[in-house]
Structures are given as structure tokens and as C-alpha cells.
Amino acid sequence: TSNDIAALRFKFESGSPAGQLQLIPELIQAGESGLEVLMEFLLQSKSNPATLVAFKAYQTLESANSKVADEFLQTHFPNGIVPLNSERGIDYTPLQQLLKKQDFLSADRMTLQKMCELAGVDAVQRKWLYFTEVENFPIKDLQTINNLWFVYSEGKFGFGVQHEIWLGVGKNFLKFWPKIGWKNGNNWTRYPNGFTWDLSAPKGHLPLSNQLRGVRVIASLLSHPAWSNKSP
Ligand code: UYC
């Protein structure tokens, strides 16, 4: 009844993220009026960094077989739900498209490509990064890349997750590698087939940073102010 849906709407809108996740199946059961609650929620949170709840709401609408929901997504979120802010005019749409499909291997390569674009023409030709370039990356762009990885991996991947794990081992890379599945005993995980390209991977497994040229690039990525300064 309309009373039930009003109560459900109130519960959803005032709930914690965990509570909201649990309510999504009930909203689907409520039919079109439940989907409307999710659409309104997505519109209201449009300018904020996307959250896991927003991603679940998005996935739900996408698979709802509803003409209204399809048109809504096509109009407001044609490429996905993460805002693609860039301070240097970089187009992160291709990265969002790959991550939305959870094609993590191609997304990992695209991430390196986009970070090279962010660093400038020299890096695009070189196809890898100097740590001095990484230090100068804008917070906004790293947060966009990270939000994309985080949201579409349902909280498993991204530099922010790697940052947390790295702090947890006292910034000790020898302890960090095995934790994220990049080294097993004395053996480096081999690129590309040794890595796990789906959500069964350990937390923080992706995106990769090639260590051939040393740890300075990943060290400056993980020390970047993007991970301590959450406001845009
Ligand atoms: N590779 O082993 N890696 C490559 C990783 C290393 C090697 C690319 C990560 C160790 C060679 C990516 C690890 C190592 C190539 C990564 C890893 C090594 C290559 C493609 C665990 C030998 C070039 C993008 C730390 C002991 C040959 C790029 C090729 C490529 C990532 C070998 C993303 C996380 C120290 C010879 N490795 N790389 O940047 O495949 O080239 O084209 O890090």
C-alpha cells in the first residue's frame, strides 16, 4: 500500500549505509514505487562521490526490467554513477566503462594509460611514470580514479584500499606485497596471468604498479595527499 511504501521510503532515506543496502531488496519487491525511491536517491547524491549504496541502487535499476528505470539511467547516468572530475581535462569515461563491466584487466591497463595522460606527453610516449610526476598529480584526479576502482569493485580495489593496508603494515613493503597478493614467499606474482582479475582477489590486489623500476612510484602514490584529504 502507499502507507507501506512511505514507511519504507522513510526508513531508507534515514538509514545508515548498511541499513540502506539491506532495504534495497524490499524496495525492488515494492515495484515501480520502490524503484522511484532509488531513482530519487541517485539524483540527490549525484554530485557527491559515488558510494557503494549508490552503486547497488544503480545495479538494481539497471537489472529491474523497467522502462522508467532504463530511461532514467539513460538520461541522468549514461556512463555510470561516478562523477568524472579532472583538473587537467582528462576523460575518464573509458575507464568507467571498463570498470562498470568489471573488466579489471583492461581497466588496469587503462588506469596506467590515464595516469600517463595525467602526467603529460612525455609519459604518454614513455608508457610509464616517474615518481616525481606522481607527486604532482592533482588530488581531484586521483580521487576520481580511486572512486571508480572502489565503487565498481564493491569496496575491494583502489589506491585508497592499498593505502589503508600499507599503513596497517607500518609502510613496510616486504609485508605489503604478500598481503595484496603481489608476492608469495620469494616469488613475485607474474604479470598478467599470475594476478587475479576478479573479485575473488585479495583486498587491495588492484590496480597494479609495475615494480620493475623500483618502489618509488607506488610509494609516492600511497603517500599522496589524496588519501588523507577527503574533501575535493
Ligand atoms: N609485475 O611482477 N613486468 C608489467 C607487476 C615486476 C615485468 C606490467 C606487479 C617484478 C616485465 C604490469 C608485479 C618483475 C614486464 C606489471 C609484477 C616484473 C612487466 C605491464 C608484482 C620481475 C614487461 C605494464 C610486484 C621480477 C614485459 C607496464 C611485459 C610488465 C605489474 C617483470 C602492470 C604488480 C619486479 C619484464 N608488470 N615486474 O608497466 O609483460 O609495463 O610486457 O614488478
Short mmCIF file of N, CA and C in Angstrom, two decimals, residues 109-172:
data_model
loop_
_atom_site.label_atom_id
_atom_site.label_comp_id
_atom_site.label_asym_id
_atom_site.label_seq_id
_atom_site.Cartn_x
_atom_site.Cartn_y
_atom_site.Cartn_z
N ARG A 109 45.09 -1.70 -17.30
CA ARG A 109 45.91 -1.08 -18.36
C ARG A 109 45.43 0.35 -18.64
N MET A 110 44.12 0.54 -18.66
CA MET A 110 43.57 1.87 -18.93
C MET A 110 43.97 2.85 -17.83
N THR A 111 44.07 2.35 -16.61
CA THR A 111 44.47 3.21 -15.49
C THR A 111 45.88 3.74 -15.70
N LEU A 112 46.79 2.85 -16.11
CA LEU A 112 48.16 3.29 -16.40
C LEU A 112 48.16 4.32 -17.53
N GLN A 113 47.37 4.01 -18.58
CA GLN A 113 47.26 4.94 -19.72
C GLN A 113 46.77 6.32 -19.26
N LYS A 114 45.73 6.34 -18.41
CA LYS A 114 45.16 7.62 -17.97
C LYS A 114 46.14 8.35 -17.04
N MET A 115 46.88 7.61 -16.22
CA MET A 115 47.85 8.28 -15.34
C MET A 115 48.99 8.86 -16.18
N CYS A 116 49.36 8.19 -17.28
CA CYS A 116 50.37 8.76 -18.17
C CYS A 116 49.84 10.03 -18.83
N GLU A 117 48.57 10.03 -19.25
CA GLU A 117 47.97 11.25 -19.82
C GLU A 117 48.00 12.37 -18.79
N LEU A 118 47.72 12.00 -17.55
CA LEU A 118 47.70 12.99 -16.47
C LEU A 118 49.09 13.59 -16.27
N ALA A 119 50.13 12.77 -16.49
CA ALA A 119 51.50 13.24 -16.29
C ALA A 119 51.99 14.10 -17.45
N GLY A 120 51.43 13.88 -18.65
CA GLY A 120 51.82 14.71 -19.78
C GLY A 120 52.36 13.93 -20.97
N VAL A 121 52.70 14.64 -22.06
CA VAL A 121 53.04 13.98 -23.33
C VAL A 121 54.26 13.06 -23.21
N ASP A 122 55.25 13.45 -22.41
CA ASP A 122 56.44 12.60 -22.27
C ASP A 122 56.07 11.24 -21.72
N ALA A 123 55.23 11.24 -20.68
CA ALA A 123 54.84 9.98 -20.05
C ALA A 123 53.97 9.14 -20.98
N VAL A 124 53.15 9.80 -21.80
CA VAL A 124 52.31 9.05 -22.75
C VAL A 124 53.20 8.28 -23.72
N GLN A 125 54.28 8.90 -24.19
CA GLN A 125 55.21 8.21 -25.10
C GLN A 125 56.01 7.13 -24.38
N ARG A 126 56.43 7.43 -23.16
CA ARG A 126 57.25 6.52 -22.35
C ARG A 126 56.45 5.31 -21.91
N LYS A 127 55.14 5.51 -21.63
CA LYS A 127 54.20 4.49 -21.17
C LYS A 127 54.45 4.01 -19.73
N TRP A 128 55.22 4.75 -18.99
CA TRP A 128 55.34 4.51 -17.56
C TRP A 128 55.62 5.82 -16.85
N LEU A 129 55.61 5.81 -15.51
CA LEU A 129 55.61 7.06 -14.75
C LEU A 129 56.89 7.24 -13.95
N TYR A 130 57.33 8.49 -13.85
CA TYR A 130 58.34 8.85 -12.85
C TYR A 130 57.63 9.19 -11.54
N PHE A 131 58.29 8.90 -10.41
CA PHE A 131 57.62 9.22 -9.14
C PHE A 131 57.42 10.71 -8.96
N THR A 132 58.28 11.52 -9.59
CA THR A 132 58.12 12.98 -9.48
C THR A 132 56.84 13.43 -10.18
N GLU A 133 56.44 12.71 -11.23
CA GLU A 133 55.19 13.04 -11.91
C GLU A 133 54.00 12.70 -11.00
N VAL A 134 54.12 11.56 -10.33
CA VAL A 134 53.02 11.11 -9.45
C VAL A 134 52.81 12.10 -8.30
N GLU A 135 53.92 12.59 -7.75
CA GLU A 135 53.82 13.57 -6.65
C GLU A 135 53.01 14.79 -7.06
N ASN A 136 53.09 15.13 -8.35
CA ASN A 136 52.39 16.33 -8.82
C ASN A 136 50.98 16.07 -9.34
N PHE A 137 50.49 14.83 -9.21
CA PHE A 137 49.13 14.55 -9.65
C PHE A 137 48.13 15.35 -8.82
N PRO A 138 47.09 15.90 -9.45
CA PRO A 138 46.07 16.60 -8.66
C PRO A 138 45.27 15.61 -7.80
N ILE A 139 44.94 16.04 -6.60
CA ILE A 139 44.12 15.24 -5.70
C ILE A 139 42.83 14.81 -6.38
N LYS A 140 42.20 15.75 -7.07
CA LYS A 140 40.90 15.51 -7.69
C LYS A 140 40.94 14.32 -8.63
N ASP A 141 41.97 14.26 -9.48
CA ASP A 141 42.06 13.18 -10.46
C ASP A 141 42.32 11.84 -9.80
N LEU A 142 43.22 11.81 -8.82
CA LEU A 142 43.49 10.54 -8.14
C LEU A 142 42.23 10.07 -7.42
N GLN A 143 41.46 11.00 -6.86
CA GLN A 143 40.23 10.59 -6.18
C GLN A 143 39.20 10.06 -7.17
N THR A 144 39.16 10.64 -8.37
CA THR A 144 38.25 10.11 -9.39
C THR A 144 38.64 8.68 -9.76
N ILE A 145 39.93 8.47 -10.05
CA ILE A 145 40.39 7.13 -10.41
C ILE A 145 40.10 6.15 -9.28
N ASN A 146 40.39 6.60 -8.06
CA ASN A 146 40.16 5.73 -6.91
C ASN A 146 38.67 5.42 -6.69
N ASN A 147 37.82 6.44 -6.82
CA ASN A 147 36.37 6.21 -6.66
C ASN A 147 35.87 5.18 -7.66
N LEU A 148 36.37 5.27 -8.89
CA LEU A 148 35.96 4.32 -9.92
C LEU A 148 36.32 2.89 -9.51
N TRP A 149 37.57 2.70 -9.13
CA TRP A 149 38.01 1.35 -8.72
C TRP A 149 37.24 0.88 -7.49
N PHE A 150 37.10 1.76 -6.51
CA PHE A 150 36.48 1.38 -5.24
C PHE A 150 35.01 0.98 -5.43
N VAL A 151 34.29 1.84 -6.11
CA VAL A 151 32.85 1.60 -6.25
C VAL A 151 32.57 0.35 -7.08
N TYR A 152 33.22 0.24 -8.24
CA TYR A 152 32.89 -0.87 -9.14
C TYR A 152 33.49 -2.20 -8.69
N SER A 153 34.41 -2.15 -7.70
CA SER A 153 34.90 -3.41 -7.13
C SER A 153 34.16 -3.70 -5.82
N GLU A 154 33.11 -2.95 -5.54
CA GLU A 154 32.34 -3.12 -4.31
C GLU A 154 33.21 -3.00 -3.06
N GLY A 155 34.16 -2.05 -3.13
CA GLY A 155 34.98 -1.73 -1.96
C GLY A 155 36.27 -2.54 -1.84
N LYS A 156 36.58 -3.35 -2.84
CA LYS A 156 37.75 -4.23 -2.72
C LYS A 156 39.04 -3.61 -3.23
N PHE A 157 38.98 -2.86 -4.33
CA PHE A 157 40.19 -2.38 -5.00
C PHE A 157 40.32 -0.86 -4.92
N GLY A 158 41.50 -0.38 -5.32
CA GLY A 158 41.75 1.06 -5.40
C GLY A 158 42.96 1.45 -4.56
N PHE A 159 43.51 2.62 -4.87
CA PHE A 159 44.69 3.10 -4.14
C PHE A 159 44.37 3.38 -2.68
N GLY A 160 43.13 3.83 -2.41
CA GLY A 160 42.75 4.13 -1.03
C GLY A 160 42.78 2.87 -0.17
N VAL A 161 42.29 1.76 -0.72
CA VAL A 161 42.33 0.48 -0.01
C VAL A 161 43.79 0.05 0.19
N GLN A 162 44.60 0.20 -0.86
CA GLN A 162 46.03 -0.14 -0.74
C GLN A 162 46.70 0.73 0.31
N HIS A 163 46.34 2.02 0.32
CA HIS A 163 46.89 2.96 1.30
C HIS A 163 46.62 2.49 2.73
N GLU A 164 45.37 2.08 3.00
CA GLU A 164 44.99 1.60 4.34
C GLU A 164 45.82 0.39 4.75
N ILE A 165 45.95 -0.56 3.82
CA ILE A 165 46.69 -1.79 4.11
C ILE A 165 48.17 -1.47 4.38
N TRP A 166 48.70 -0.57 3.57
CA TRP A 166 50.11 -0.16 3.67
C TRP A 166 50.38 0.50 5.02
N LEU A 167 49.45 1.37 5.47
CA LEU A 167 49.61 1.96 6.80
C LEU A 167 49.55 0.87 7.87
N GLY A 168 48.66 -0.11 7.63
CA GLY A 168 48.47 -1.21 8.59
C GLY A 168 49.72 -2.06 8.79
N VAL A 169 50.61 -2.10 7.80
CA VAL A 169 51.86 -2.86 7.94
C VAL A 169 53.04 -1.91 8.18
N GLY A 170 52.75 -0.70 8.70
CA GLY A 170 53.81 0.25 9.02
C GLY A 170 54.61 0.70 7.81
N LYS A 171 53.96 0.78 6.65
CA LYS A 171 54.60 1.20 5.39
C LYS A 171 55.76 0.28 4.99
N ASN A 172 55.70 -0.95 5.45
CA ASN A 172 56.76 -1.91 5.14
C ASN A 172 56.38 -2.71 3.89
#
